[in-house]
XYZ file of C-alpha atoms in Angstrom:
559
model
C 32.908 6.392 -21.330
C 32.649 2.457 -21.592
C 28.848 2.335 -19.824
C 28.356 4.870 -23.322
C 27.481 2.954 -26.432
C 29.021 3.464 -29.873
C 26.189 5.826 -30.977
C 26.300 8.051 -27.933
C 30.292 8.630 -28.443
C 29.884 9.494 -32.176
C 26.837 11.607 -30.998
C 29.535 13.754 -28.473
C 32.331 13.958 -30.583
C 30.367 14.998 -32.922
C 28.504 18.179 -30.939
C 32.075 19.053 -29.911
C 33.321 19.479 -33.365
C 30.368 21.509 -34.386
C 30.708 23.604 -31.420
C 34.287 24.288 -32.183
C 33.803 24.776 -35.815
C 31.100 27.325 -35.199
C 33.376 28.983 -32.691
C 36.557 29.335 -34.949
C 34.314 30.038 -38.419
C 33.139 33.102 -35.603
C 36.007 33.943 -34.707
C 37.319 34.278 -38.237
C 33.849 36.346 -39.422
C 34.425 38.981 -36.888
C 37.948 39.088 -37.304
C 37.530 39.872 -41.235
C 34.804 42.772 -40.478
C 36.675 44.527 -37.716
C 39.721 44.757 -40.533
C 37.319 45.854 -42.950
C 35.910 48.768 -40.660
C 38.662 49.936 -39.361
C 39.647 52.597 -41.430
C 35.565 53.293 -42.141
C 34.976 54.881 -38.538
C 31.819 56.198 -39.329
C 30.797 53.122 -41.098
C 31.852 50.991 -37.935
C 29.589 53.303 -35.518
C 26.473 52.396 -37.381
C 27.254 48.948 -36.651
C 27.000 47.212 -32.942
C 29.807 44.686 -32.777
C 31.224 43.575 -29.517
C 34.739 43.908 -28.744
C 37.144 41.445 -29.901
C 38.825 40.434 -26.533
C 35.380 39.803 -25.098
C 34.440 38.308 -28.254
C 37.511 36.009 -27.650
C 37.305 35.166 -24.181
C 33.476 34.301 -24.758
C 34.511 31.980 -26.935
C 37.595 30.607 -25.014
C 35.011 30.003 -22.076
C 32.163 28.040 -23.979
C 34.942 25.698 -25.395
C 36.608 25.083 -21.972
C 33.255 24.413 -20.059
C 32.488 22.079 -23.267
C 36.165 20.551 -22.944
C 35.939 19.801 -18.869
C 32.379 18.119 -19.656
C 33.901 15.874 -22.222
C 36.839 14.952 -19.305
C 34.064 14.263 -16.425
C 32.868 11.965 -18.902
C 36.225 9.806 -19.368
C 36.495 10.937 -15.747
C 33.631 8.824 -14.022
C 34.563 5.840 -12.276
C 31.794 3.159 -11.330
C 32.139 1.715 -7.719
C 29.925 -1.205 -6.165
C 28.882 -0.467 -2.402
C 27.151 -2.793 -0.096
C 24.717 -1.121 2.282
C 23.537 -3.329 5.264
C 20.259 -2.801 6.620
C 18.877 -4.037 9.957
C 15.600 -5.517 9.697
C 13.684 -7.297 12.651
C 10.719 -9.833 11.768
C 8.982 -12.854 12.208
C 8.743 -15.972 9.685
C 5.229 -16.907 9.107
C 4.581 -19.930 7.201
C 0.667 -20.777 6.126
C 0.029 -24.286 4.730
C -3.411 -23.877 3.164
C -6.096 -27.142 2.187
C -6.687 -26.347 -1.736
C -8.583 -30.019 -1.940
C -11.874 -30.167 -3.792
C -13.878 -29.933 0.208
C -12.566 -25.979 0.063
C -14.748 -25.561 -2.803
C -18.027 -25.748 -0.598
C -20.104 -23.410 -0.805
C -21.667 -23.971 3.066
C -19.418 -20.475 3.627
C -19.621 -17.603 1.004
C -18.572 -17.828 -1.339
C -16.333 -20.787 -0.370
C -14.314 -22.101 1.635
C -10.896 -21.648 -0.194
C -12.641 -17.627 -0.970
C -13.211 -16.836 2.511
C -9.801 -17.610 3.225
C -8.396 -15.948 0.122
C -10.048 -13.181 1.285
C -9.200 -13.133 5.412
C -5.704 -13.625 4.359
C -5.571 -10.129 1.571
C -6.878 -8.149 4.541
C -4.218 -9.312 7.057
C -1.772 -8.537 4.341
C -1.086 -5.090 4.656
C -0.319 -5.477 8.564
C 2.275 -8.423 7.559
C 4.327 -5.723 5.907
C 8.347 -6.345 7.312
C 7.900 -9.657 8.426
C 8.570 -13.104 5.870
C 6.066 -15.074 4.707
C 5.270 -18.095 2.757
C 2.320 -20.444 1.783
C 2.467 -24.204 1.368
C -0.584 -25.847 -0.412
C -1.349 -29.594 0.122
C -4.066 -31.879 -1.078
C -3.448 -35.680 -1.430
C 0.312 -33.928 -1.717
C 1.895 -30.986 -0.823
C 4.455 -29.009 -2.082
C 6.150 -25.541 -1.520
C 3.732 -22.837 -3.501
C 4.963 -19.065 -2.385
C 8.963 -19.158 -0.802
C 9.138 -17.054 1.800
C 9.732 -13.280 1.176
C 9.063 -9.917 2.499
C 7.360 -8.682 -0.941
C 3.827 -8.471 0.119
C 2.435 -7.605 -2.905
C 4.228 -10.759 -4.890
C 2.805 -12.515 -1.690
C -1.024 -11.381 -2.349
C -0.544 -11.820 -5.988
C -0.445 -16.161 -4.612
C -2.907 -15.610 -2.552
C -4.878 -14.647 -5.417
C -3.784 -17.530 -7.626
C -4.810 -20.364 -5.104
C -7.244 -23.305 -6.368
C -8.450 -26.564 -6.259
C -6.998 -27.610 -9.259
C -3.671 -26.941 -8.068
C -2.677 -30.513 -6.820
C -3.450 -33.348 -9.322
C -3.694 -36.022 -6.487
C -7.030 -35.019 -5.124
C -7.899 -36.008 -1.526
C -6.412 -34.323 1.731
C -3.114 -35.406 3.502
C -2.507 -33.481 6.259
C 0.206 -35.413 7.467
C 1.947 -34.410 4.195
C 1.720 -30.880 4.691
C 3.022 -31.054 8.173
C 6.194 -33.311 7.099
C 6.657 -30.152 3.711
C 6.405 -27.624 6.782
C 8.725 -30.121 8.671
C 11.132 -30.014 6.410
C 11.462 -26.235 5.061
C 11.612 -25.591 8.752
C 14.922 -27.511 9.599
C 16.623 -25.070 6.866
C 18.897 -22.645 7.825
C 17.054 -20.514 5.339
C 14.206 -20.081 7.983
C 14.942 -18.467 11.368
C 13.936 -19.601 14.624
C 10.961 -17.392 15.556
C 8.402 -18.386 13.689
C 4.604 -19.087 13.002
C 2.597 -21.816 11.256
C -0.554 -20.658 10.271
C -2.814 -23.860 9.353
C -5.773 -23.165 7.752
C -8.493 -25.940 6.319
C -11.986 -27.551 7.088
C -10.266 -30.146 8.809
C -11.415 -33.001 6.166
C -8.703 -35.626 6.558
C -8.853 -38.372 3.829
C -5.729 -40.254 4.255
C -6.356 -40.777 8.136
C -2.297 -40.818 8.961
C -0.723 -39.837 11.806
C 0.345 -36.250 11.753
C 3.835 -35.513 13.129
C 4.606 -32.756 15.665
C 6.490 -29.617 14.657
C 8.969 -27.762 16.657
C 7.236 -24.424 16.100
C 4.144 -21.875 17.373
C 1.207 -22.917 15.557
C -2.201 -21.375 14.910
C -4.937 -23.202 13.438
C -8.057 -21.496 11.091
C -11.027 -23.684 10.434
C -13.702 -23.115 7.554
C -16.461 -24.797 7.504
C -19.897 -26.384 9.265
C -20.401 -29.599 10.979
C -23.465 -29.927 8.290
C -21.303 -29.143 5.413
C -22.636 -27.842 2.303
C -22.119 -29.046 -1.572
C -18.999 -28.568 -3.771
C -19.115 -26.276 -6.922
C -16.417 -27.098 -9.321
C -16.015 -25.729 -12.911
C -13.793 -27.879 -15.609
C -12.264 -25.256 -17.854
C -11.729 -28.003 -20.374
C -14.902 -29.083 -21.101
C -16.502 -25.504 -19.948
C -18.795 -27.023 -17.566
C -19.566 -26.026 -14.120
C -21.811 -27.321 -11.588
C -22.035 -29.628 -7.835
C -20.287 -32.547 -6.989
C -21.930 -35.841 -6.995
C -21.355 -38.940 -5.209
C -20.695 -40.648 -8.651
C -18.375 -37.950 -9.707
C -20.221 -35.851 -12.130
C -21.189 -32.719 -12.053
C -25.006 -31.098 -11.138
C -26.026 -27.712 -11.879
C -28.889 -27.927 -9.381
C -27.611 -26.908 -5.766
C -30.769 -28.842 -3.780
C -30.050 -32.361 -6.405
C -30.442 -35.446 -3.983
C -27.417 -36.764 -5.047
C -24.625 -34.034 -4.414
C -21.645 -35.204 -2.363
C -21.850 -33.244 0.844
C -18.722 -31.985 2.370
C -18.272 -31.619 6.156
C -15.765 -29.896 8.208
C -13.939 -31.624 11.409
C -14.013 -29.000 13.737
C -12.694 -31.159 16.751
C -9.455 -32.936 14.390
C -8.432 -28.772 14.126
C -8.760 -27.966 17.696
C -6.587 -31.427 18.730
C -3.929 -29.870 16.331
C -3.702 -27.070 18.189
C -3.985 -28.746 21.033
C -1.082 -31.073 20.757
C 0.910 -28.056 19.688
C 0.309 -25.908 22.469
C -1.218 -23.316 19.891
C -5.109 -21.523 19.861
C -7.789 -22.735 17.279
C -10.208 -20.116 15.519
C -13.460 -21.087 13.437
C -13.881 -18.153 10.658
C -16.091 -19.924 9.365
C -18.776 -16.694 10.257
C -17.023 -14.271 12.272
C -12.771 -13.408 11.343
C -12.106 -11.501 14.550
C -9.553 -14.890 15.394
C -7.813 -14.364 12.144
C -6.221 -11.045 13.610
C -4.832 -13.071 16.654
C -2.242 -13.676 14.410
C -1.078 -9.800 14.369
C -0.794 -9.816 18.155
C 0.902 -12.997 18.319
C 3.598 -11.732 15.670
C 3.601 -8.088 18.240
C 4.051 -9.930 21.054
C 6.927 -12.755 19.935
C 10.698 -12.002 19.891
C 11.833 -11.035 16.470
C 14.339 -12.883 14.289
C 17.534 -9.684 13.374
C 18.477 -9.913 10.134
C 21.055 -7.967 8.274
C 19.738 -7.007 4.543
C 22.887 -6.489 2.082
C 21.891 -3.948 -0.886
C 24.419 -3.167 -3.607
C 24.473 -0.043 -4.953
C 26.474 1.686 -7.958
C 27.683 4.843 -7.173
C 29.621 7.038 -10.089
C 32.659 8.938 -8.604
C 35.306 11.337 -10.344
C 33.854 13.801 -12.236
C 32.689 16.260 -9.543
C 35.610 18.677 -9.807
C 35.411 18.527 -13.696
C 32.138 19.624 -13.746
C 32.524 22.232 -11.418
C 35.133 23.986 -13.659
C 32.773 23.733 -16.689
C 29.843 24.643 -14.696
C 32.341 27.938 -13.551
C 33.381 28.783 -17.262
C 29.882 28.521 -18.991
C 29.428 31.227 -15.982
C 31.847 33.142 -16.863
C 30.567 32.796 -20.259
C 27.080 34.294 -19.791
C 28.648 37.422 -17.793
C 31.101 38.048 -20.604
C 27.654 37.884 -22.877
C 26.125 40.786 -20.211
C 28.421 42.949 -21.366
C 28.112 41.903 -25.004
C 24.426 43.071 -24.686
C 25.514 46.457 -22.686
C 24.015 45.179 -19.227
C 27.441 45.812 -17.711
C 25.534 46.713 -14.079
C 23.126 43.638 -14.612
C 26.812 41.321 -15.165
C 27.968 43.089 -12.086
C 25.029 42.603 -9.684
C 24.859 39.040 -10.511
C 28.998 38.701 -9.849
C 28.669 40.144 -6.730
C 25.072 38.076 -5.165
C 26.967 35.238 -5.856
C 29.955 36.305 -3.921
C 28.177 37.486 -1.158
C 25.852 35.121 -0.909
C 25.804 33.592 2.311
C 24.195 30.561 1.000
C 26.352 27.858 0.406
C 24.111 25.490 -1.355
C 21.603 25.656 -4.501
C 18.240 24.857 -3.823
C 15.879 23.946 -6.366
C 12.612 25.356 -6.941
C 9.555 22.293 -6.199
C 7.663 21.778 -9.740
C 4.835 20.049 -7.472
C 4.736 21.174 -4.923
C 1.248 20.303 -3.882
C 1.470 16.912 -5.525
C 4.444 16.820 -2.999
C 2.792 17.689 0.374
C 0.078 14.995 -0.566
C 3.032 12.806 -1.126
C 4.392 13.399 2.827
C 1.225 13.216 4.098
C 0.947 9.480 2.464
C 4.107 8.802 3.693
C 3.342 10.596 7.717
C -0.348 8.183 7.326
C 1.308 5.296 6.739
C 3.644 5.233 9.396
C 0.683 6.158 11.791
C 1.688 9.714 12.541
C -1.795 10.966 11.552
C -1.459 14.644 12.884
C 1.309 14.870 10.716
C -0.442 13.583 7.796
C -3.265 16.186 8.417
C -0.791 18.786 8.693
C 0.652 18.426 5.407
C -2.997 17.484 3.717
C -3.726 21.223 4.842
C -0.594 22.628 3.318
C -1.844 21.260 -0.218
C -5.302 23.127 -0.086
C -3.014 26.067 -1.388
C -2.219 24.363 -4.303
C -5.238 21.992 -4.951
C -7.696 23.608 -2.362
C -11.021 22.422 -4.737
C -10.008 19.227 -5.187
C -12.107 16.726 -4.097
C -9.524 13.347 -3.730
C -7.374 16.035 -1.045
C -10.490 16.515 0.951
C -10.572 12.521 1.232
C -7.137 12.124 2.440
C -8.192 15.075 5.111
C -10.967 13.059 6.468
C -8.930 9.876 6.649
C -6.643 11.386 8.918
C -8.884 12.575 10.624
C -10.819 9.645 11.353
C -7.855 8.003 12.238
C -7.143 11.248 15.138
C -10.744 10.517 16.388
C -12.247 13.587 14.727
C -15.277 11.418 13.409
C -17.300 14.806 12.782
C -14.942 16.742 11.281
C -14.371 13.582 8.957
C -17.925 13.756 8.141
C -18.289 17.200 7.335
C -15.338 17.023 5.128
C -17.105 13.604 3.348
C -20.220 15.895 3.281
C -18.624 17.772 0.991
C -16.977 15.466 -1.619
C -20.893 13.722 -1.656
C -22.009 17.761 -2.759
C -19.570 18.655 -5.154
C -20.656 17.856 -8.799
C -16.940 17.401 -9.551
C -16.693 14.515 -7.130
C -16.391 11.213 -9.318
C -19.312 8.775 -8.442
C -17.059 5.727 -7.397
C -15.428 8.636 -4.669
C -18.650 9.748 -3.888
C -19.554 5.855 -2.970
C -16.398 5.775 -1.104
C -16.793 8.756 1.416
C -20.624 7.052 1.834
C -18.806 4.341 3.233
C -16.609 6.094 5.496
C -19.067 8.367 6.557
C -20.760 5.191 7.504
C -17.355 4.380 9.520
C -17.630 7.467 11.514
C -21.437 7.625 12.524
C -20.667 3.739 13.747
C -18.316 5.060 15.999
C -20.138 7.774 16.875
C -23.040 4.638 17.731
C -25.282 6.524 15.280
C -26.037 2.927 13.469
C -29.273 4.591 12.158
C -26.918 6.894 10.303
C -24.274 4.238 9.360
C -26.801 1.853 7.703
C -27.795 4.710 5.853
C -24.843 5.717 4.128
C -24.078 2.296 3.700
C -26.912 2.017 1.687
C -26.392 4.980 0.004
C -23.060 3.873 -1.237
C -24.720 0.565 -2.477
C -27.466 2.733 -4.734
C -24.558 4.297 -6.557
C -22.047 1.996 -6.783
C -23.876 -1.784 -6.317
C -20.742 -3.434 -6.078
C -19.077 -1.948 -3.550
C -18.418 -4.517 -1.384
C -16.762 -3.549 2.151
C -20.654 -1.068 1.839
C -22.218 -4.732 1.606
C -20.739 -6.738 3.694
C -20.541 -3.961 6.281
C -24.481 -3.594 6.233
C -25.143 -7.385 5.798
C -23.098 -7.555 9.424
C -24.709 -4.908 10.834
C -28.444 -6.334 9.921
C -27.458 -9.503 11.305
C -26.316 -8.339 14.282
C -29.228 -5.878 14.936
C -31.912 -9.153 14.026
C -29.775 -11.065 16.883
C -29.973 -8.260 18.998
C -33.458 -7.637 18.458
C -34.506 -11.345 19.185
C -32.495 -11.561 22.350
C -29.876 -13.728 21.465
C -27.287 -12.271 22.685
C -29.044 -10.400 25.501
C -27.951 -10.624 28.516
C -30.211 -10.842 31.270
C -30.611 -8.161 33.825
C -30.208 -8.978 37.639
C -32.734 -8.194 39.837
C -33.543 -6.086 42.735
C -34.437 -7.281 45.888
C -36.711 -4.570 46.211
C -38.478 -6.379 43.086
C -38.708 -9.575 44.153
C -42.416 -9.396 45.599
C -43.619 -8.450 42.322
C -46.878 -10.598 41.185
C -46.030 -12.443 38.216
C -47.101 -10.517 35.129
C -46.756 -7.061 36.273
C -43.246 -6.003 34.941
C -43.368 -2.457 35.486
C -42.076 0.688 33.133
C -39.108 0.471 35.247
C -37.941 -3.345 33.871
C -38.799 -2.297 30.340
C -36.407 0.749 30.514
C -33.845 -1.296 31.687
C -34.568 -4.211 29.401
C -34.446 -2.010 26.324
C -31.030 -0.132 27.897
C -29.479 -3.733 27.908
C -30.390 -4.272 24.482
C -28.728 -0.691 23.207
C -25.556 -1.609 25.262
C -25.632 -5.444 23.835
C -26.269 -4.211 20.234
C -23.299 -1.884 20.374
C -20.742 -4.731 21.541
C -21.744 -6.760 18.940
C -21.445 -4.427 16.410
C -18.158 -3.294 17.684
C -17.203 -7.228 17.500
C -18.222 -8.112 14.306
C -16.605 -4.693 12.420
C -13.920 -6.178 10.267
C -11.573 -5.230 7.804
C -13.997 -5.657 5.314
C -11.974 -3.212 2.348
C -10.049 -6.072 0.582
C -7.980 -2.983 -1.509
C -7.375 -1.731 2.203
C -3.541 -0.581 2.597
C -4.131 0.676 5.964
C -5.710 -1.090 8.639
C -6.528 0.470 12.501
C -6.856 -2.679 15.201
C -9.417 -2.223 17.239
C -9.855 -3.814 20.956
C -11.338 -6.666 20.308
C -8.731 -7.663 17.275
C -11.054 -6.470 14.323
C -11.190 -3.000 12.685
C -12.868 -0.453 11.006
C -10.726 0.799 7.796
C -11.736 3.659 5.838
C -11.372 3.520 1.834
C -8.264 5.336 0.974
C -7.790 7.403 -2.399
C -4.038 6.977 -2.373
């Protein structure tokens, strides 16, 4: 009774008075008008008043099931428990440039935004490892601690900015000796990896110590660099950067300060610390390195303590009041003259051969959706398709089920079936737009790996016209075009080896033969590409399926 407040006491003792009150003032009532009809028996037959020793008993057995409640209460005795939990993981520690240089606009939307962004999509696949984020400019200090929460983790992601560090230029070296030193704490284990990302812009020119851990550098940025946009909340102006220090609305002004990346100080990082340097500047495949790097290390054990409260005692108390307000109901049976209902419901219960109560789902559907989130998540996608099936009985028109059914099964290779089943959320007038634009998208998904990229663009596009800000649609098709224009002006083309049966050929005469081929190679070279450059463009991704080459192709999810 002490977790009970004051209130809550005087609110019990209170129902138990009133309960026995009522009880006794019945008790009393019936007594007085059996007395009174006794010697009346034909008055007595007209009236249908139980008989008193079931009358009493009744009574007897609502007050003791009442009584052992009250006693569970004073009963319950609060334990602590510590439960230990074996977790195995990896420390990974990113030290991100937030100088004014990240703000140029030479990538889209920036610098500092295109790694804000590479880093949101890796988060999902970071999920039971620690992580942390150190931010340096002319200083650095300690931003995000490390932590397993990975949605407290994206939430700093988020919050990064220039305006973070009040001394502005870029020390390097700092950042290294801030890594340096949260490293040598006991607090972080000893398999580990320091993600360095920046454009490589190194102001203070000091020499940058050597630390005792894997490292992985991520450059952003071109060798022609591009202006800086900065916006001063203060004075609510916005604009570029220029070499006196003011700021230009006009992007093409002569005298914007021009910032340019350093490529060749990253890779000598990585160099000097044995580790592999990746330019995202256009393409993120490298970023996803880091997944197999963290798959392929030896992970750190670590023994999670939980404390729990458990509440012991009052089991065998309220099994005795649960049994009398039993006995209570039967004894009302026969109050009511269903003497062979009383009876029939005595004897179930004693030969039952059940030895448990089970209780009966109130959502059942809402349930098996909830499973096959849970099967999906943990990659066991015939599972998850399973148990999407189950819930047609229960929400069979709905149109958000049919979109789990054709994640899963794009995720078991069933790209048509997927289709057909987004075919039909696009139909159905009850489908919300914003889900309509959704299963455009991942129909666009499944015709790519189908190599139907006729098909793909379209959908893409159709997901655009009804929802213009869809963004993994945009980016998606703004790859694809790319690609496709590279393709189509040979770029990447790779050129086709002869036959010596060829080789007298006059010059000029190229044959049907040669074009066949030549237009085969360009197929073949336009479907690597775009299987290279598919990345996890869906920043509100949970999910995420690697490919081959690193990158992947994630489906919206509705859950």
């Amino acid at each position: 009774m002490e977790s009970l407040t004051s209130f809550q006491q005087y609110a019990i003792y209170t129902s138990v008075l009133l309960v026995t009150l009522f009880s006794f003032f019945r008790l009393v009532s019936f007594f007085a008008i059996d007395r009174f009809l006794k010697p009346k028996p034909e008055l007595k037959k007209k009236f249908d008043f139980p008989r008193l020793p079931l009358l009493v008993s009744s009574i007897i057995c609502i007050l003791a099931s009442l009584l052992f409640s009250l006693i569970a209460l004073y009963q319950t005795s609060a334990n602590e428990a510590e439960i230990s939990e074996n977790k195995k993981s990896v420390d990974i520690l990113f030290l991100i440039d937030v100088s004014l240089s990240m703000n140029a606009v030479d990538v889209y939307p920036s610098r500092l935004n295109r790694a804000q962004d590479i880093l949101l999509r890796l988060a999902p696949d970071l999920v039971g490892n620690r992580v942390g984020i150190i931010v340096f400019a002319g200083s650095a200090f300690s931003f995000c601690p490390m932590t397993t929460d990975i949605t407290a983790f994206s939430d700093y992601v988020n919050s990064l900015g220039v305006d973070m560090i009040g001394k502005k230029g870029t020390d390097i070296a700092s950042s290294f000796k801030k890594a340096d030193l949260l490293l040598s704490k006991d607090k972080i284990l000893q398999n580990r990896i320091i993600v360095f990302i920046s454009d490589g812009e190194n102001h203070e020119s000091k020499s940058i110590p050597k630390l005792n851990s894997e490292l992985m550098v991520w450059g952003l940025g071109t060798e022609e660099g591009g202006p800086i946009h900065f916006g001063d909340s203060s004075s609510k102006s916005a604009g570029f950067v220029t070499n006196s220090g003011g700021l230009n609305p006009n992007a093409n002004a002569p005298d914007l300060l021009i910032s340019k990346a350093n490529p060749e100080l990253l890779n000598q990082l990585a160099k000097e610390h044995n580790g592999d340097f990746y330019d995202l500047t256009y393409e993120s495949l490298g970023a996803y390195r880091l997944l197999d790097k963290v798959d392929s290390m030896q992970k750190n054990q670590t023994i999670l303590m939980q404390k729990i409260r458990k509440e012991d005692g009052a089991e065998t108390y309220l099994l005795l009041a649960v049994f009398f307000f039993f006995i209570e109901r039967v004894i009302r049976l026969f109050f009511q003259n269903k003497k062979i209902l009383a009876v029939a419901l005595c004897c179930y219960l004693a030969i039952s051969p059940s030895k448990s109560l089970f209780a009966w789902e109130l959502d059942p559907g809402g349930n098996r959706i909830k499973e096959g989130v849970q099967s999906f998540e943990e990659k066991r996608y015939a599972e998850a398709e399973s148990k999407f099936e189950s819930a047609e009985d229960y929400l069979k028109d709905d149109p958000r089920l049919k979109f789990n059914q054709s994640d899963a099964e794009y995720s078991l290779g069933k790209y048509k079936e997927a289709i057909k089943k987004n075919e039909e959320i696009i139909n159905d007038p009850k489908s919300p737009m914003d889900l309509k634009a959704k299963a455009l998208y991942n129909n666009g998904n499944a015709y790519f790996k189908l190599n139907d990229l006729k098909s793909a663009k379209k959908n893409y596009e159709d997901a655009l016209n009804i929802n213009p800000n869809h963004l993994p649609s945009k980016r998606n098709l703004e790859q694809l075009q790319r690609k496709q224009n590279q393709s189509h002006n040979g770029n990447n083309t790779p050129k086709s080896k002869q036959n010596p049966s060829d080789s007298n050929q006059k010059p000029g005469n190229d044959g049907s033969d040669q074009k066949t081929k030549k237009k085969q190679n360009e197929e073949k070279t336009d479907r690597e590409n775009a299987d290279r450059m598919m990345e996890h463009f869906a920043p509100d991704s949970i999910l995420r399926k690697k490919s081959k080459e690193g990158g992947s192709f994630d489906n919206e999810k509705f859950w």
